[in-house]
PDB file of C-alpha atoms in Angstrom:
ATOM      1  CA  UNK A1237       0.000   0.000   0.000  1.00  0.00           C
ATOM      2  CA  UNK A1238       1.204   3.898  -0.895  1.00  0.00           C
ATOM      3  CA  UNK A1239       2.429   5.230   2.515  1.00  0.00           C
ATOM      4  CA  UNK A1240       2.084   8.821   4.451  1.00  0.00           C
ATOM      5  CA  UNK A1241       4.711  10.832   5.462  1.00  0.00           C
ATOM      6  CA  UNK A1242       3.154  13.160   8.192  1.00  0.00           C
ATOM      7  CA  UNK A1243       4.535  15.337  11.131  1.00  0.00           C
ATOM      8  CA  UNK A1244       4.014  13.853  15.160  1.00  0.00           C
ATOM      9  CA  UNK A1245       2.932  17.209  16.167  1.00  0.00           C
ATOM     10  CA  UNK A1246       2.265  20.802  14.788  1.00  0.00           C
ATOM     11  CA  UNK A1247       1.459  24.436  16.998  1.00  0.00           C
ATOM     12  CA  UNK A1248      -0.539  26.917  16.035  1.00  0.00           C
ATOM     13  CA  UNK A1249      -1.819  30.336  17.006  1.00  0.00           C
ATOM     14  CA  UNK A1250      -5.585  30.625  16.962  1.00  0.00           C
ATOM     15  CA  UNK A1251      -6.651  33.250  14.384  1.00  0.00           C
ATOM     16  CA  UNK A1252      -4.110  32.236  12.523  1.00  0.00           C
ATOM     17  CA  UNK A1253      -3.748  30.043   9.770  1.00  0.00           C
ATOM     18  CA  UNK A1254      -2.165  26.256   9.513  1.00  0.00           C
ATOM     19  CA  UNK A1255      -0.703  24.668   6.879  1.00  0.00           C
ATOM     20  CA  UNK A1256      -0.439  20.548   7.422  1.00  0.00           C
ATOM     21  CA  UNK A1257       1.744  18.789   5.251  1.00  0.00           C
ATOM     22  CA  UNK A1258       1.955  15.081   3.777  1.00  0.00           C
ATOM     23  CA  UNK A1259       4.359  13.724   1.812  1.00  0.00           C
ATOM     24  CA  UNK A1260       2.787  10.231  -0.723  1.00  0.00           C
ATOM     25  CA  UNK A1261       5.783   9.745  -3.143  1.00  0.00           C
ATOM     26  CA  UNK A1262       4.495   6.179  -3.637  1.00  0.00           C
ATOM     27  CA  UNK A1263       1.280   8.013  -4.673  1.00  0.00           C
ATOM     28  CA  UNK A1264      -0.403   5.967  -7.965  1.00  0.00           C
ATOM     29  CA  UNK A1265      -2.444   7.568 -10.378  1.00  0.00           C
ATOM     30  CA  UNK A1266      -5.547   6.309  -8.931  1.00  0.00           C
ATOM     31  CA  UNK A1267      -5.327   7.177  -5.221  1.00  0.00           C
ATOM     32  CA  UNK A1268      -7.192   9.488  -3.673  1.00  0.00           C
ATOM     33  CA  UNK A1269      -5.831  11.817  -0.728  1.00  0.00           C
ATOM     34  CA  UNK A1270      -8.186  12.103   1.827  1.00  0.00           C
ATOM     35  CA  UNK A1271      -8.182  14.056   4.878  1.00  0.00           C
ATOM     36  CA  UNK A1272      -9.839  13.106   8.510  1.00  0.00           C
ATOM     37  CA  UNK A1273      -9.265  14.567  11.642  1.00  0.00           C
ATOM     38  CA  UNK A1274     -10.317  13.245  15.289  1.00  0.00           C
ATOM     39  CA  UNK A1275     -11.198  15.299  17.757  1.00  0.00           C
ATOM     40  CA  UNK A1276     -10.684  13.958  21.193  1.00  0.00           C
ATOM     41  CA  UNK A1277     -12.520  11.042  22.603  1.00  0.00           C
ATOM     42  CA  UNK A1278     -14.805  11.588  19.012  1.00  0.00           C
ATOM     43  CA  UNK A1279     -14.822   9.497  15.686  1.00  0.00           C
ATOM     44  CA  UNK A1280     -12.671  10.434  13.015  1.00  0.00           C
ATOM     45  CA  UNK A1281     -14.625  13.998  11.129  1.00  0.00           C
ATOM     46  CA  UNK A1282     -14.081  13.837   7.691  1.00  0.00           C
ATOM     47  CA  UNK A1283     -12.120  16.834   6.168  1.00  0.00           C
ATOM     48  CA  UNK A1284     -11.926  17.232   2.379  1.00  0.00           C
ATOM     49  CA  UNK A1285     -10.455  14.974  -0.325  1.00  0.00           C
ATOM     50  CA  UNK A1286      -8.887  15.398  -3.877  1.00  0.00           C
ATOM     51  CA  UNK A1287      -7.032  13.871  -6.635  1.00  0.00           C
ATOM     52  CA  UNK A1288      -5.447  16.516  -9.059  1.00  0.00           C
ATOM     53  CA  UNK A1289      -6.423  19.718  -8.274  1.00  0.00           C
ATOM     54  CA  UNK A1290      -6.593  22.141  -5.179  1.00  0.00           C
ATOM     55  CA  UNK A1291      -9.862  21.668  -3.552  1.00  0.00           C
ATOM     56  CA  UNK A1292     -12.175  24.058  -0.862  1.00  0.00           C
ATOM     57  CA  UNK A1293     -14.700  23.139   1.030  1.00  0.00           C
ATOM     58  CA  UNK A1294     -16.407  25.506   4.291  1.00  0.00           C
ATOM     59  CA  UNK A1295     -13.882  23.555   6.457  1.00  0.00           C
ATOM     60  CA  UNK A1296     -10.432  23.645   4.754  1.00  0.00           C
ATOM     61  CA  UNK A1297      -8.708  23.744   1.388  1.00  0.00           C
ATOM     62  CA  UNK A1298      -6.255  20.898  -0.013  1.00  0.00           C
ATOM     63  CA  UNK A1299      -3.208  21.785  -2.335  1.00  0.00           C
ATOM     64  CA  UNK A1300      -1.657  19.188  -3.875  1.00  0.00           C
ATOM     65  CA  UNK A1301       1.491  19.525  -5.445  1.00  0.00           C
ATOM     66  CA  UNK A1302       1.782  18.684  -9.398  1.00  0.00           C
ATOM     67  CA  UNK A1303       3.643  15.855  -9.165  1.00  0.00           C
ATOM     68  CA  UNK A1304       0.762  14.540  -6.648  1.00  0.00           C
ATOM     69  CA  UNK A1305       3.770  13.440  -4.206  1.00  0.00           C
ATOM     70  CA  UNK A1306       3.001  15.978  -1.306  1.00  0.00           C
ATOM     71  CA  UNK A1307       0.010  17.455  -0.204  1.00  0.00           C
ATOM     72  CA  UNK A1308      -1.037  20.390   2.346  1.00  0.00           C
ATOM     73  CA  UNK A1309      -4.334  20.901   4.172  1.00  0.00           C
ATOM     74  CA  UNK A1310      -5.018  24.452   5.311  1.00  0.00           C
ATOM     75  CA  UNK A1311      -7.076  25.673   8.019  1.00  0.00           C
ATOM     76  CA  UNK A1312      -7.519  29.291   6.832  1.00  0.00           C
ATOM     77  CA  UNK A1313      -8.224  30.478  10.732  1.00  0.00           C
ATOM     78  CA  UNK A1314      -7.506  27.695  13.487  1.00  0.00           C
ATOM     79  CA  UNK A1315      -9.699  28.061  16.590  1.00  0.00           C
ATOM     80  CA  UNK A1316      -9.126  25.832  19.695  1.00  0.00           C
ATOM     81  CA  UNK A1317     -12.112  23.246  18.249  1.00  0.00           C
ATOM     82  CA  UNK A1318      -9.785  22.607  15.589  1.00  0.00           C
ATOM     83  CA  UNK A1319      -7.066  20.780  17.939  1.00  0.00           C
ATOM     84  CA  UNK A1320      -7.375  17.082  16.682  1.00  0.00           C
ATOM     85  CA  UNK A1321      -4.889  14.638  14.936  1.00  0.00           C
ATOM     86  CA  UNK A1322      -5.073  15.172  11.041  1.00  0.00           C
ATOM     87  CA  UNK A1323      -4.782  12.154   9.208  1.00  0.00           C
ATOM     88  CA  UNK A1324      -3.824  12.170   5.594  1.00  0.00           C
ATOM     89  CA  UNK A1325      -4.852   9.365   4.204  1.00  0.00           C
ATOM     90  CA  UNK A1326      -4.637   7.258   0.409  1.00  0.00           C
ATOM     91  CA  UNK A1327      -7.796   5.905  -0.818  1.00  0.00           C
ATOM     92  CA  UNK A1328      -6.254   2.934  -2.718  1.00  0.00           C
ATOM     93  CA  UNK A1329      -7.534   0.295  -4.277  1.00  0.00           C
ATOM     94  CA  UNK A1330      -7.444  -2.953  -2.757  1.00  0.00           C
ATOM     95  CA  UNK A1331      -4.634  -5.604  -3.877  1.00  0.00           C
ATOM     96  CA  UNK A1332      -6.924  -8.247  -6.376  1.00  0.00           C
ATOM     97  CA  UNK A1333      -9.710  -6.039  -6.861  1.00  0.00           C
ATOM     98  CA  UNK A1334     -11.588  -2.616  -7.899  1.00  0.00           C
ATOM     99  CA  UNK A1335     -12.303  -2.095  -4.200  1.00  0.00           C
ATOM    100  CA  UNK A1336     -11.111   0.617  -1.942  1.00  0.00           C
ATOM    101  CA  UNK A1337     -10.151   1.113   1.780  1.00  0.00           C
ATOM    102  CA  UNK A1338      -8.472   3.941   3.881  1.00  0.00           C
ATOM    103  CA  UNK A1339      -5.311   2.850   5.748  1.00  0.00           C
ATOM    104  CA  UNK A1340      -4.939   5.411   8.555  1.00  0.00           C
ATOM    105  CA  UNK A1341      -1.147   6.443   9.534  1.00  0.00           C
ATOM    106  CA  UNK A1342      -0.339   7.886  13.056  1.00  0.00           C
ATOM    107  CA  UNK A1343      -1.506  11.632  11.484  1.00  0.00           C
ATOM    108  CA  UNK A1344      -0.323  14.792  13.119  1.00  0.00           C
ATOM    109  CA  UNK A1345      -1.709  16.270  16.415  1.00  0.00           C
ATOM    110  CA  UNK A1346      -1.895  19.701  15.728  1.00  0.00           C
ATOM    111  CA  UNK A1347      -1.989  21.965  19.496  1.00  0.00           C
ATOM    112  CA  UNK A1348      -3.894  25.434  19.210  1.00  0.00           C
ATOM    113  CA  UNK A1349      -2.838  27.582  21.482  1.00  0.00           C
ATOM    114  CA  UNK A1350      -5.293  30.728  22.417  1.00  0.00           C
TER     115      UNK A1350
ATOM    116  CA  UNK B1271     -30.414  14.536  10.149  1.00  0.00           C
ATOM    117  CA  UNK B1272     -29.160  12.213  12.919  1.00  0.00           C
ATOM    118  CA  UNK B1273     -25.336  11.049  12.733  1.00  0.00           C
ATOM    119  CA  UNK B1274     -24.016   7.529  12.884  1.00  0.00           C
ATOM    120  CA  UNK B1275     -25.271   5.793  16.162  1.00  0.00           C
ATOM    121  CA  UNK B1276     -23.553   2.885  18.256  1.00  0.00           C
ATOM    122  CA  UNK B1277     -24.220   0.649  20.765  1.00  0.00           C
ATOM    123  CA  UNK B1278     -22.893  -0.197  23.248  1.00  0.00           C
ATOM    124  CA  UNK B1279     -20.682   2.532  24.135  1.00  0.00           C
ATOM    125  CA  UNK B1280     -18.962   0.480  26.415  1.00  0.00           C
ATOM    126  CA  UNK B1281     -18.659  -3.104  26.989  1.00  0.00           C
ATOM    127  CA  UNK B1282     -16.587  -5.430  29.405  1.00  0.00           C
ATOM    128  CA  UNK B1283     -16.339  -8.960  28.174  1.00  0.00           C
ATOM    129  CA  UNK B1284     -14.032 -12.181  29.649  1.00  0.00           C
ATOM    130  CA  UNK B1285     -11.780 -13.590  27.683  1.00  0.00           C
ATOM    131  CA  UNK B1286     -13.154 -16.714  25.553  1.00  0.00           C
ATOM    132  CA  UNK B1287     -16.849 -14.709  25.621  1.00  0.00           C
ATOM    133  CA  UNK B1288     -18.164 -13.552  22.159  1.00  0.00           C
ATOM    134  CA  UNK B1289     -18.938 -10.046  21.594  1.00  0.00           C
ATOM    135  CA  UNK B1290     -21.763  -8.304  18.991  1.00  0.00           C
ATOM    136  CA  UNK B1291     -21.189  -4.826  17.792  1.00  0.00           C
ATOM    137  CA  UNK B1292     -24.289  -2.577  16.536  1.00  0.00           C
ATOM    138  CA  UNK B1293     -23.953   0.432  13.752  1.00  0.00           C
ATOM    139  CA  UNK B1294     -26.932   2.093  12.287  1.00  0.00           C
ATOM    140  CA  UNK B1295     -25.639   4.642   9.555  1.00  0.00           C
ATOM    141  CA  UNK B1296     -27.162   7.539   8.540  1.00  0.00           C
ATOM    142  CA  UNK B1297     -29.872   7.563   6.658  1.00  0.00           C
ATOM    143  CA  UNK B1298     -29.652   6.961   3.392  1.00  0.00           C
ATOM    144  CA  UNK B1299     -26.580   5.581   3.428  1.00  0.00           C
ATOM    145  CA  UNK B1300     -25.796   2.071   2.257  1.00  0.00           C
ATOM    146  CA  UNK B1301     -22.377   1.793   3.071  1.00  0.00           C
ATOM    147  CA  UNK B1302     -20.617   0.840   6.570  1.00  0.00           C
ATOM    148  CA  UNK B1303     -17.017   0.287   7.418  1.00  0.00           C
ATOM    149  CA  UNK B1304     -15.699  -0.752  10.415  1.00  0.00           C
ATOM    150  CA  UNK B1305     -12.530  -0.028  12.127  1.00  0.00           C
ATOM    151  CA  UNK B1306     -10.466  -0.996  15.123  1.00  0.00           C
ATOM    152  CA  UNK B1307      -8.422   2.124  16.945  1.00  0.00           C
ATOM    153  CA  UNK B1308      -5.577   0.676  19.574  1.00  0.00           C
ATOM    154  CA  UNK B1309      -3.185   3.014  21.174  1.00  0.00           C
ATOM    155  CA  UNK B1310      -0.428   0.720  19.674  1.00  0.00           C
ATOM    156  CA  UNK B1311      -1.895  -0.279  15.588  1.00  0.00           C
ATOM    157  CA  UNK B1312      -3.587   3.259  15.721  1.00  0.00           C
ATOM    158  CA  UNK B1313      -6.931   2.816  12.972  1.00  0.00           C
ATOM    159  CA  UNK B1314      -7.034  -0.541  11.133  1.00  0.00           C
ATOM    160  CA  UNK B1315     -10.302  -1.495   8.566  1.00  0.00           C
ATOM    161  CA  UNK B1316     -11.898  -4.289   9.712  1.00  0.00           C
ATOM    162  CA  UNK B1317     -14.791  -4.413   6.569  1.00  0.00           C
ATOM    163  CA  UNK B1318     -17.101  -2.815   4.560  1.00  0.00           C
ATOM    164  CA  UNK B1319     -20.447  -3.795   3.670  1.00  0.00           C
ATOM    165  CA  UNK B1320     -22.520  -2.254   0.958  1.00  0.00           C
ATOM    166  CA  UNK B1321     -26.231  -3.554   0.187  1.00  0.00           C
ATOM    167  CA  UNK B1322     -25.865  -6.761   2.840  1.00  0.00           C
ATOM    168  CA  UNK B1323     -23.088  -7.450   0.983  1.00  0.00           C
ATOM    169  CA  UNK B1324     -19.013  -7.693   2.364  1.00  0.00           C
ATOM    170  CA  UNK B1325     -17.256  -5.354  -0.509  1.00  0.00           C
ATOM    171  CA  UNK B1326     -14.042  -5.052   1.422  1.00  0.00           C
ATOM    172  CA  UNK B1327     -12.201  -6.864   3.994  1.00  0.00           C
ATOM    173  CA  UNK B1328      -9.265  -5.885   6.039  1.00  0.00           C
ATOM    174  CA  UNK B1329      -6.433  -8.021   7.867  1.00  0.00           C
ATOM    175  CA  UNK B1330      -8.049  -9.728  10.581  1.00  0.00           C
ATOM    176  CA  UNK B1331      -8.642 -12.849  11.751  1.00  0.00           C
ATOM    177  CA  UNK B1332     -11.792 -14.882  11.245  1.00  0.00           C
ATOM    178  CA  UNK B1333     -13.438 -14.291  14.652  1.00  0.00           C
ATOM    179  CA  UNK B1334     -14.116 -10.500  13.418  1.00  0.00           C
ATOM    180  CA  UNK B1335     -17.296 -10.766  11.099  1.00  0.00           C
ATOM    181  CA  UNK B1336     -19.983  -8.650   9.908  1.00  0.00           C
ATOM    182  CA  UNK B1337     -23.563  -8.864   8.725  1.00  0.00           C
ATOM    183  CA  UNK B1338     -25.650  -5.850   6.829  1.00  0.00           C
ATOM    184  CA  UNK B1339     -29.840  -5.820   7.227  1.00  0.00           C
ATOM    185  CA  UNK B1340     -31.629  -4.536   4.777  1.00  0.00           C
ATOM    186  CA  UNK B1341     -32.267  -1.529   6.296  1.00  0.00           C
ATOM    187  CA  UNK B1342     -28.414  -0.908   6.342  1.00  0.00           C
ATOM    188  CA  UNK B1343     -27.882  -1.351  10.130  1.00  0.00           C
ATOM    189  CA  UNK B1344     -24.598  -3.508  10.667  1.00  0.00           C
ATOM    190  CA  UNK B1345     -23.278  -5.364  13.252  1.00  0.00           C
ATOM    191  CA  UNK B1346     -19.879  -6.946  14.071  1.00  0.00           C
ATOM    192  CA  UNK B1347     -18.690  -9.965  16.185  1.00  0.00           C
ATOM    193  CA  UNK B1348     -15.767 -10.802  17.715  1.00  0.00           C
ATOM    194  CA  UNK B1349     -15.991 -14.648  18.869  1.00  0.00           C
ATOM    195  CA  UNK B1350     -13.338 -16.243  21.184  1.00  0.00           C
ATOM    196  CA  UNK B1351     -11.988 -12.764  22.539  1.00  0.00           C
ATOM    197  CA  UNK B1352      -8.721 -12.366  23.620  1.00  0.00           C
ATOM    198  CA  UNK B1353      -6.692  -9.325  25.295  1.00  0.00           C
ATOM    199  CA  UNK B1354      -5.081  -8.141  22.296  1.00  0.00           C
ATOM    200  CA  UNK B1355      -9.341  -7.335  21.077  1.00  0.00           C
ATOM    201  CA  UNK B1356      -9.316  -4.207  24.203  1.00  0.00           C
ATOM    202  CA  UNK B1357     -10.057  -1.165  21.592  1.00  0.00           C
ATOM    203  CA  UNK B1358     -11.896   1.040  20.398  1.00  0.00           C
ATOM    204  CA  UNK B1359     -14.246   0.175  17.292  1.00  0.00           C
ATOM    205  CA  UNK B1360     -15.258   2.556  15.087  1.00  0.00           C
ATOM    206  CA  UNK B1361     -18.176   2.027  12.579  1.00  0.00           C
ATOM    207  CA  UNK B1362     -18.686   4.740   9.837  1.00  0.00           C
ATOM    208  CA  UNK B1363     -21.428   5.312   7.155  1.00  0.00           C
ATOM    209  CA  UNK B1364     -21.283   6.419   3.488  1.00  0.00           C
ATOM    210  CA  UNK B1365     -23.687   6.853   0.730  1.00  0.00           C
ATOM    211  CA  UNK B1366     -21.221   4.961  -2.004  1.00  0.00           C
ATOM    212  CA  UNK B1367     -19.242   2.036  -1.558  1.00  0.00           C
ATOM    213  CA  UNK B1368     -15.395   2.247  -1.576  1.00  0.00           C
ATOM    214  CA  UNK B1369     -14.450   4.627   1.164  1.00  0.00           C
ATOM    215  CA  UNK B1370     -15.924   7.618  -0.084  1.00  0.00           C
ATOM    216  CA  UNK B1371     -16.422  10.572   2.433  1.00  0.00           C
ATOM    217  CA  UNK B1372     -17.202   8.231   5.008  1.00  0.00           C
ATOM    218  CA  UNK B1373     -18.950   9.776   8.599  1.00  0.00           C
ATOM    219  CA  UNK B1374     -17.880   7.962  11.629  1.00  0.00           C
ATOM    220  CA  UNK B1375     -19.947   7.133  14.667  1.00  0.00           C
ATOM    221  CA  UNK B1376     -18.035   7.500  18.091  1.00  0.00           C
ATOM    222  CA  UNK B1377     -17.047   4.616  18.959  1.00  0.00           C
ATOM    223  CA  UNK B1378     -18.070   1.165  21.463  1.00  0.00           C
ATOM    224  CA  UNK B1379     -15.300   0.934  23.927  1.00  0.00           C
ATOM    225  CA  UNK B1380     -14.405  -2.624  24.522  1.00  0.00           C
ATOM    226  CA  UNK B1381     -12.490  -3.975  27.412  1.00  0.00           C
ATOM    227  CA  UNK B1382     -11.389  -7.575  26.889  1.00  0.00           C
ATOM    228  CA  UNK B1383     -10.318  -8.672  30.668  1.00  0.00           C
TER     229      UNK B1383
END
């Protein structure tokens, strides 16, 4: 399976905005990146996803680099609900087959600090 | 519209003892997935089901199954539980099959003891 590269930890400043970054060089043509965060002692929120081009959605925007090997998510103004791990995550296919599944890495905790 | 729901929250079961797992996904949605959150493996897939049917299956052994209704409530079951079971399992709905934006439910706790 295509691996994630992604930070233990990140700070921020609240008001201010964060840029999370993941690194997929094993990335295929196919994959998805998806983003999930989870909030303590919750289930895993759903963030935003994309394949090719930068994406927005009312929570966050993903850039993703041309050569699809690196990716950031982007919380244009963190507030202190936003401290959570951030998981970047490959939608692959599965080995034999046309389905997918999403293998979580550790994902960054990201600290907001008012 | 109401989120994913689980039950139990919590659970303590004996070694040996079998346990069953309850999801109903939002409505609407006919997909659920089902994942297993340890301090030490972090989130592993357990399985998808889409329309009663297993699409997807993750690396576990086979006393983790899962059953879909019709109605698109799952459930799970872990038979012959051992210590190593102790986490956190996390069931999550979609509308499409194939981990699409997938909304998670919080959790059942289960301690294996």
């Amino acid at each position: 399976d295509a691996k994630t590269t992604q930070p233990n930890s990140m700070e921020s400043n609240e008001e201010e905005p964060v840029h999370l970054p993941c690194n997929h060089s094993t990335i295929s043509g196919t994959d998805y990146i998806h983003w999930y965060r989870q909030l303590p002692s919750q289930g895993p929120e759903y963030v935003i996803h994309g394949l090719t081009s930068n994406v927005n959605n009312r929570m966050a925007s993903l850039a993703i680099a041309e050569d699809r090997k690196s990716s950031t998510l982007i919380l244009h103004r963190a507030t202190l609900r936003d401290a959570a791990v951030y998981y970047c995550i490959l939608r692959a296919p599965n080995s034999g087959g046309s389905n997918y599944k999403l293998t979580f890495g550790k994902g960054t905790l990201l600290t907001v600090n008012p | 519209k109401a989120g994913v729901t689980q039950t139990p929250r919590y659970l303590i079961k004996t070694r040996g003892q079998q346990v069953t797992l309850s999801c109903s996904p939002i409505s609407g949605h006919r997909s659920v997935s089902w994942y297993q959150q340890t301090p030490g493996q972090g989130l592993q897939f357990l399985f998808e089901y889409f329309s009663e049917t297993q699409r997807n299956k993750g690396n576990f052994p086979g006393r983790f199954s899962g059953r879909q209704f019709s109605n698109s409530r799952s459930e799970m079951n872990v038979s012959t539980l051992e210590l190593g079971d102790s986490a956190l399992y996390l069931c999550a709905s979609s509308f499409r099959a194939g981990a699409y934006e997938q909304y998670f439910g919080p959790g059942t706790r289960l301690t294996v003891t």
